[in-house]
Tab-separated table of N, CA and C in Angstrom:
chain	number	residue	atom	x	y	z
A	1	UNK	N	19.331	6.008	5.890
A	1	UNK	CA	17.984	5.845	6.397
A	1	UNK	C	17.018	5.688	5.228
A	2	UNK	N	15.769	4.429	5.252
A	2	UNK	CA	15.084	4.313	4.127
A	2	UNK	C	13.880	4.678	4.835
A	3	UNK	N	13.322	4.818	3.976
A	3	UNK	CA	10.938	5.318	4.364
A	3	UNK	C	10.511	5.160	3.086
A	4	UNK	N	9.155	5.283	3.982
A	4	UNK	CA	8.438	5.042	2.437
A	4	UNK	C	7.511	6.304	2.631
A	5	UNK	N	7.017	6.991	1.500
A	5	UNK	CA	6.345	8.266	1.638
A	5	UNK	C	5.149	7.941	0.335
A	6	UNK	N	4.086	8.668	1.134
A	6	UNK	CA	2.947	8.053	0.188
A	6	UNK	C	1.988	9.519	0.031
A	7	UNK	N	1.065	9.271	-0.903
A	7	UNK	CA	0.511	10.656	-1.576
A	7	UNK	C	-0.785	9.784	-1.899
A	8	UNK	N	-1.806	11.103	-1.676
A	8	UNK	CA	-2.770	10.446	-2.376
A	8	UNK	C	-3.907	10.623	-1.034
A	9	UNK	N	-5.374	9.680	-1.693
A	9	UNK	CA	-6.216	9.398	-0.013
A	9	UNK	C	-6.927	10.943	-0.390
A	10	UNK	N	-7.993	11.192	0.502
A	10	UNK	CA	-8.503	12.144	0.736
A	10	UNK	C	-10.348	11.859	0.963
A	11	UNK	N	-11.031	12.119	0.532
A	11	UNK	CA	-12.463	11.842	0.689
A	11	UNK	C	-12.925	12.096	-0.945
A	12	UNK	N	-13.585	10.967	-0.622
A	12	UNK	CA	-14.407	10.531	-1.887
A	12	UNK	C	-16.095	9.780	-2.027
A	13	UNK	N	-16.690	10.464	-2.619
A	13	UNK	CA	-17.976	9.259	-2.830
A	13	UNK	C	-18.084	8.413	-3.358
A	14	UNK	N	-19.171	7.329	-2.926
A	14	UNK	CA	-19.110	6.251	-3.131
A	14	UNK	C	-19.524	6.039	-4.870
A	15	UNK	N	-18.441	4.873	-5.290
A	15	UNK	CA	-18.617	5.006	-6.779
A	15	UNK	C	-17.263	5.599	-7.397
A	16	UNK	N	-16.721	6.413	-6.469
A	16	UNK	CA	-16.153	7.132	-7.424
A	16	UNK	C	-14.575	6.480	-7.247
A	17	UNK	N	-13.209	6.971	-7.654
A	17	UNK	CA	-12.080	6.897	-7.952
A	17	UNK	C	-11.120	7.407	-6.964
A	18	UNK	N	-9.969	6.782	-6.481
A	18	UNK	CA	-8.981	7.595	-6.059
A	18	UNK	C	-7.655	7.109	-6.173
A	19	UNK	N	-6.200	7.715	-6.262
A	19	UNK	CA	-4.820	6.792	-6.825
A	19	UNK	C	-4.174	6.683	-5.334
A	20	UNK	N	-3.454	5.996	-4.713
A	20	UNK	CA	-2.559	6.288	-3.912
A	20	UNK	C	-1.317	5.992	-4.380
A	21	UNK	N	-0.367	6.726	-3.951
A	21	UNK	CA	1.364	6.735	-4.466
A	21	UNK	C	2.042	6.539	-3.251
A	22	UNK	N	3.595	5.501	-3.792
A	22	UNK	CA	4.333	5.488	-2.321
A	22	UNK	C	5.642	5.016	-3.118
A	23	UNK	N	6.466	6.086	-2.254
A	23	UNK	CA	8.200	5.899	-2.997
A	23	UNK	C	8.630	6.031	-1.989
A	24	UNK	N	9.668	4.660	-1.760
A	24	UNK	CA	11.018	4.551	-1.010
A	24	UNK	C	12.055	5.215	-1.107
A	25	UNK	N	12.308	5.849	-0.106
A	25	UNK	CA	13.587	6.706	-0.076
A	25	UNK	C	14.471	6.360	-0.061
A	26	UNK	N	15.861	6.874	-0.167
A	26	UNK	CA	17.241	6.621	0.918
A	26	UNK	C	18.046	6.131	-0.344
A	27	UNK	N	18.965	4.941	0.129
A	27	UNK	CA	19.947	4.421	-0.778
A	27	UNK	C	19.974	3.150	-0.104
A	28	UNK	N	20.717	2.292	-0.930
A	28	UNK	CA	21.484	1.002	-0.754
A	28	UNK	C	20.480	-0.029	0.221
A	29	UNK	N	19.326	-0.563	-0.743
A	29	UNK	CA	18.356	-1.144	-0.309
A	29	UNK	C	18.044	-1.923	-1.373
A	30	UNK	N	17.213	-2.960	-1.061
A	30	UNK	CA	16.561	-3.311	-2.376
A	30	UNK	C	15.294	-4.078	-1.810
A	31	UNK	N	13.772	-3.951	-2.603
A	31	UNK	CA	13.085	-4.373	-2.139
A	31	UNK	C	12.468	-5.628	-2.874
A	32	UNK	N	11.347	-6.808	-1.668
A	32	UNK	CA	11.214	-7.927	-2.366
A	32	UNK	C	9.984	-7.198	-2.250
A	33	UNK	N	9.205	-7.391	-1.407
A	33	UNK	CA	7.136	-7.208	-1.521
A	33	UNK	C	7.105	-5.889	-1.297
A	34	UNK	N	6.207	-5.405	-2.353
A	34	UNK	CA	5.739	-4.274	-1.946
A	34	UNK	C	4.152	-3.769	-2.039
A	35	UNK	N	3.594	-3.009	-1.162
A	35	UNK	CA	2.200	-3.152	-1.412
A	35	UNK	C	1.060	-2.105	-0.494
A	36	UNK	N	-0.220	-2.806	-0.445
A	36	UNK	CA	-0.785	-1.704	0.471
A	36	UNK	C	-1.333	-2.099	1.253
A	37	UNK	N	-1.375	-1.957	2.773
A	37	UNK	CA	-2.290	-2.479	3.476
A	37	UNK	C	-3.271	-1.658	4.400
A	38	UNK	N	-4.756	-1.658	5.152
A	38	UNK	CA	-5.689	-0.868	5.621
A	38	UNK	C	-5.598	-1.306	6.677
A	39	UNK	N	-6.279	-0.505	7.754
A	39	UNK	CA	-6.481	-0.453	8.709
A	39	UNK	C	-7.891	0.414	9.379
A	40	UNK	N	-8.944	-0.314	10.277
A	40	UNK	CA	-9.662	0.826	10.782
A	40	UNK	C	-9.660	0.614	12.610
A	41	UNK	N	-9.987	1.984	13.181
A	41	UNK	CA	-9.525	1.628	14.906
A	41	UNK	C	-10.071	0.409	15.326
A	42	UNK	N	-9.649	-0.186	16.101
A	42	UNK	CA	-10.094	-1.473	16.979
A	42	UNK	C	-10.441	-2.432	16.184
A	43	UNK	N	-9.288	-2.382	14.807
A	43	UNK	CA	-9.010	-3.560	14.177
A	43	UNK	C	-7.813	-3.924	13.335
A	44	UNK	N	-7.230	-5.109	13.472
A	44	UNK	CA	-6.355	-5.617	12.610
A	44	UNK	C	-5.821	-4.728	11.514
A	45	UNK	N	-4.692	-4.746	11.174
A	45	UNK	CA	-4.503	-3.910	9.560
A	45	UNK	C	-4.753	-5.290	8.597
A	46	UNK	N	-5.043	-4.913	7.335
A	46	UNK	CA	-5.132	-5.956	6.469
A	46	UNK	C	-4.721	-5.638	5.410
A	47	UNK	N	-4.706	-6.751	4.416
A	47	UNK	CA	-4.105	-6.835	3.544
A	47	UNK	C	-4.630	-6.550	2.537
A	48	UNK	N	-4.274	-5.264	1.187
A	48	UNK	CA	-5.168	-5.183	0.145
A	48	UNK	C	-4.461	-5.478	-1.247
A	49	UNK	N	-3.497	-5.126	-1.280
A	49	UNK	CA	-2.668	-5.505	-2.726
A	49	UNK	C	-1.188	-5.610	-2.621
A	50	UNK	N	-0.853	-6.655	-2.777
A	50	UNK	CA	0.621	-6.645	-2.661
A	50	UNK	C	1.301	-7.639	-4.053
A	51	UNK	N	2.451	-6.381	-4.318
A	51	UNK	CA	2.742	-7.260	-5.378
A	51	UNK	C	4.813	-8.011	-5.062
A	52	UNK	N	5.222	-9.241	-5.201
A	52	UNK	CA	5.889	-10.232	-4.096
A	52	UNK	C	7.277	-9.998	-5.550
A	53	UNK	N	7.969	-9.037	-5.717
A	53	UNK	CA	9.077	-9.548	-6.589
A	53	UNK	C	8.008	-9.077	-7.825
A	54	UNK	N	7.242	-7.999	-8.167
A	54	UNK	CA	6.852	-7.836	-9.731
A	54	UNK	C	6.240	-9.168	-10.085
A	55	UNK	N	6.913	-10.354	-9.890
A	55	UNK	CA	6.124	-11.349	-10.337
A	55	UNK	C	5.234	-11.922	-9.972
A	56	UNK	N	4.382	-11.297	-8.707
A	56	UNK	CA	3.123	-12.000	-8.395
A	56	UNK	C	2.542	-10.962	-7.794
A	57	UNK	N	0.923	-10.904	-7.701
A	57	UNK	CA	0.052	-9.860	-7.234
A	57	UNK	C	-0.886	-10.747	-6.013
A	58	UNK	N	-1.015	-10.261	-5.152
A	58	UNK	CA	-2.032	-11.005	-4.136
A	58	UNK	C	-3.214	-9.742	-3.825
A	59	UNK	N	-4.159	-9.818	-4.196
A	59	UNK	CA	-5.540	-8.987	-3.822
A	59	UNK	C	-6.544	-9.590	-2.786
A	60	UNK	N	-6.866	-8.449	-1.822
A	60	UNK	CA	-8.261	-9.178	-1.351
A	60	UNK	C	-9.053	-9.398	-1.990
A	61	UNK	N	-10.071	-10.535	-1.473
A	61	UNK	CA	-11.096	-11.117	-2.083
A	61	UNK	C	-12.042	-9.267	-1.812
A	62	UNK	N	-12.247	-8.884	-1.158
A	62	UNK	CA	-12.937	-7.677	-1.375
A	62	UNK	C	-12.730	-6.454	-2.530
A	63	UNK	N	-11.700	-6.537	-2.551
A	63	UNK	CA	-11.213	-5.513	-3.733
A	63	UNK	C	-10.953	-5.760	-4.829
A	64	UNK	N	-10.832	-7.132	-5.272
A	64	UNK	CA	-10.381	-7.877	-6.424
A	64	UNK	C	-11.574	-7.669	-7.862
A	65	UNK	N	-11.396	-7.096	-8.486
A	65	UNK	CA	-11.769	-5.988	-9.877
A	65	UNK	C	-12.507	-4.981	-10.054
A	66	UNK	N	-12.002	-4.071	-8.306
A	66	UNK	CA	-11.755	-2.703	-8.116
A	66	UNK	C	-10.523	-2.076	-7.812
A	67	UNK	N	-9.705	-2.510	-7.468
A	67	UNK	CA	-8.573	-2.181	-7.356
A	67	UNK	C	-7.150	-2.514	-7.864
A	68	UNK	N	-6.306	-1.947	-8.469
A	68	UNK	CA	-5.099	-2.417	-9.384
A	68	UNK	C	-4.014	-1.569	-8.401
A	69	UNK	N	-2.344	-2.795	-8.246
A	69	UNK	CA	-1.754	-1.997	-7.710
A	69	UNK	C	-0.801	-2.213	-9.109
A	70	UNK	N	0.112	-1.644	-9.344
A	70	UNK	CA	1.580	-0.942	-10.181
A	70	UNK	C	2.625	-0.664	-9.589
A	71	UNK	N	3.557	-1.328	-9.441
A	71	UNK	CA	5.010	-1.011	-9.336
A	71	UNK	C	5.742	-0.884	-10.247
A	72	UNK	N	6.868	-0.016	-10.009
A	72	UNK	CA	8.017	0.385	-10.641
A	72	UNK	C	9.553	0.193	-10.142
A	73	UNK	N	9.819	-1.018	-10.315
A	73	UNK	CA	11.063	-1.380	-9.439
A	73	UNK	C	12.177	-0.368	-9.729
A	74	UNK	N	12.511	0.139	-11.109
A	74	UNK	CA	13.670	1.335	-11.193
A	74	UNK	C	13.430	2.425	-10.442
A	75	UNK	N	11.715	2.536	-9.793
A	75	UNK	CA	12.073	3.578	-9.295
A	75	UNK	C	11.252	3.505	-7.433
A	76	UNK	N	11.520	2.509	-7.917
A	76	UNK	CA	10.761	2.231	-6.092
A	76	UNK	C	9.905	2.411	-5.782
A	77	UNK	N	8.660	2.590	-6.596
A	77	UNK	CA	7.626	3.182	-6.087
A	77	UNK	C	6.214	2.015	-6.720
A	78	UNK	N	5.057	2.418	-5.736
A	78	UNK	CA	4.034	1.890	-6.152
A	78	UNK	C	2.666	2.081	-5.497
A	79	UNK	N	1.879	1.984	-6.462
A	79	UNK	CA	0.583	2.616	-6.864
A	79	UNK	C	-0.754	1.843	-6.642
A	80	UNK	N	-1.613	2.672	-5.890
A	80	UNK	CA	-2.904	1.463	-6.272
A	80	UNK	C	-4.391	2.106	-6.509
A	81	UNK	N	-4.396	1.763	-7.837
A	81	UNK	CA	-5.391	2.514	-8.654
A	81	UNK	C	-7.230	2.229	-7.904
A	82	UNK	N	-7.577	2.811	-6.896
A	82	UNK	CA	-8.826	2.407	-6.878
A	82	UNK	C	-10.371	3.232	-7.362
A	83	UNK	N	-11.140	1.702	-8.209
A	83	UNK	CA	-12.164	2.309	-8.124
A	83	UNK	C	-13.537	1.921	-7.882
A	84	UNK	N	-14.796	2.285	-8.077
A	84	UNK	CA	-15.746	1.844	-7.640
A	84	UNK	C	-15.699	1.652	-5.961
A	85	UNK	N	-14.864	2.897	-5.746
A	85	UNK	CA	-15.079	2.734	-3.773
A	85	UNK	C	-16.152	2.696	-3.133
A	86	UNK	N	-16.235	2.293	-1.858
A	86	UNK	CA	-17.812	1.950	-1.489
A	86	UNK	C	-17.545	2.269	0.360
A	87	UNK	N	-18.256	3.092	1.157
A	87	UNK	CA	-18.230	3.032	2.135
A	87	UNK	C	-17.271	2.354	2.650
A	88	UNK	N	-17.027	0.834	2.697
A	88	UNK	CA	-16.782	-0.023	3.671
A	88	UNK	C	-14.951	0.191	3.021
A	89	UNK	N	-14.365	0.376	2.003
A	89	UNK	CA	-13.122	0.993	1.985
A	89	UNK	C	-13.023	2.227	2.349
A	90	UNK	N	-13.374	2.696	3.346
A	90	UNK	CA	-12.641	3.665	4.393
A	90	UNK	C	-11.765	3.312	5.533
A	91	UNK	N	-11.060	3.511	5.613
A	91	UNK	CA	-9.121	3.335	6.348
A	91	UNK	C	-8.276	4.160	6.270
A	92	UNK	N	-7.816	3.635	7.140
A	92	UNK	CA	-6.087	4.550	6.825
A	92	UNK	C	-5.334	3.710	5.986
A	93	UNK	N	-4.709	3.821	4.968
A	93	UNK	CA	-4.316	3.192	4.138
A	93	UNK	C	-2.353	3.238	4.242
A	94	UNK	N	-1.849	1.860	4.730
A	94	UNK	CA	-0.527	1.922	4.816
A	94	UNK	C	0.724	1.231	3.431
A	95	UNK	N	1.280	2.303	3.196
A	95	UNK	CA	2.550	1.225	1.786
A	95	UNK	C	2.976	0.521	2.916
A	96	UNK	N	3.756	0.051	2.780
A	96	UNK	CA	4.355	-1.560	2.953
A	96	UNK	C	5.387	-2.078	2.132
A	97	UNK	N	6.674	-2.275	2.599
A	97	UNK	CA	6.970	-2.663	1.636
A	97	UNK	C	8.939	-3.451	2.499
A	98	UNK	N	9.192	-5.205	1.900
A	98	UNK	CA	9.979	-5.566	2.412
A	98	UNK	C	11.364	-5.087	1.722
A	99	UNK	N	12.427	-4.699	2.717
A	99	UNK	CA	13.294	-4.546	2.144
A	99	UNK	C	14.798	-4.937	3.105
A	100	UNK	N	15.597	-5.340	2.094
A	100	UNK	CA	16.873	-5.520	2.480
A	100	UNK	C	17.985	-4.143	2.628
A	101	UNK	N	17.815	-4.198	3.736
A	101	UNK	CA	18.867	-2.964	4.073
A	101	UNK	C	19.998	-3.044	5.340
A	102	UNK	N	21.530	-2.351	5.012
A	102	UNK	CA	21.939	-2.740	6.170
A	102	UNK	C	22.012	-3.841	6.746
A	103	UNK	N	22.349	-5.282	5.871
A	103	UNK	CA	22.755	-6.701	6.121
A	103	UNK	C	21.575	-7.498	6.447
A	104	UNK	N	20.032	-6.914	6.251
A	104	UNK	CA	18.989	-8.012	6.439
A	104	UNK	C	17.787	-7.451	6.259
A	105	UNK	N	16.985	-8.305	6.332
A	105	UNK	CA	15.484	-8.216	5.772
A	105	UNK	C	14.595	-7.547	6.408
A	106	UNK	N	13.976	-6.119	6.444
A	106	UNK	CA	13.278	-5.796	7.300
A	106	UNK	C	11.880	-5.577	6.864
A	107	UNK	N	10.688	-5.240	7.413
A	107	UNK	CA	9.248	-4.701	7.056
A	107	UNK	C	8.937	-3.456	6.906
A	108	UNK	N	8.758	-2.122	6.273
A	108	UNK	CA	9.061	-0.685	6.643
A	108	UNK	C	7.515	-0.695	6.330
A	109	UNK	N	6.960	0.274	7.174
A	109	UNK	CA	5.492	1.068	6.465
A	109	UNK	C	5.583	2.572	6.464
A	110	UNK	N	4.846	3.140	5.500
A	110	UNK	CA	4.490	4.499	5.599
A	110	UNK	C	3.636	5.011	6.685
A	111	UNK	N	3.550	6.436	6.696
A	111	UNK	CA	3.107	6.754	7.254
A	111	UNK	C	1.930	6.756	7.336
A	112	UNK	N	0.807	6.338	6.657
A	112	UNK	CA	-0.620	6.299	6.462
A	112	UNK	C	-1.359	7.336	5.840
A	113	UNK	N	-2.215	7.175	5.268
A	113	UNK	CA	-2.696	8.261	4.355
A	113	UNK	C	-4.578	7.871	4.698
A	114	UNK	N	-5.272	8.955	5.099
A	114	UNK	CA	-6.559	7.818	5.278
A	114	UNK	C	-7.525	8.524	3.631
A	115	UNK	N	-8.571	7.483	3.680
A	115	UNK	CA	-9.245	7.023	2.266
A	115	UNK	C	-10.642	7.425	3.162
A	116	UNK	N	-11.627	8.055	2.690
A	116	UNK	CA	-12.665	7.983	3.311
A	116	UNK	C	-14.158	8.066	2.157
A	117	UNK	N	-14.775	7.250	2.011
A	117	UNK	CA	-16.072	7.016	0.987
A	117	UNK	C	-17.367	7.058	1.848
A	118	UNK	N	-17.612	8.810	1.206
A	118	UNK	CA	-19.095	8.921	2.089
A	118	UNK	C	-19.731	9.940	0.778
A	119	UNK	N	-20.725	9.866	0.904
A	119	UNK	CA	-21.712	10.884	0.290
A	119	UNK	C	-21.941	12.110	1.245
């Protein structure tokens, strides 16, 4: 059995900093995209940083030079450094991440961690 388990999130003001962490469990997997995506009620989840094989990074146009994600393929895990948060990044914040397990390609998410930017 694989998951992904994530750390991090909590409440923060606006301006300020927060890390989120997320490591894949289990065995005998291997992953291609891995990344982070948001969500708020009575809307779409979206897409905030995903990085496709280490070799490519895709950012929203909203977050793009506030937010950095980091992976570590030896160890499955990955990170997304945010800062300069602002109100409107408040979500529940989901890892994500594709992986081959058990003869094919599946989508796994974490469990959610929520992010909240208020004064």
């Amino acid at each position: 059995q694989v998951q992904l388990v994530e750390s991090g999130g909590g409440l923060v003001q606006p301006g300020g900093s927060l890390t989120l962490s997320c490591a894949a469990s289990g065995s005998g997997f291997s992953i291609a995209t891995m990344g982070w995506y948001r969500q708020n009620p009575g809307k779409n989840r979206e897409l905030v940083a995903v990085s496709v094989s280490s070799s490519s990074i895709n950012y929203a146009d909203s977050v793009k030079g506030r937010f950095t994600i980091s992976r570590d393929n030896a160890k499955n895990t990955v990170s997304l450094q945010m800062n300069s948060l602002k109100p409107e990044d408040t979500a529940v914040y989901y890892c994500y991440a594709e992986m081959w397990y058990r003869g094919r390609w599946s989508n796994y998410w974490g469990q959610g961690t929520q992010v909240t930017v208020s004064s």
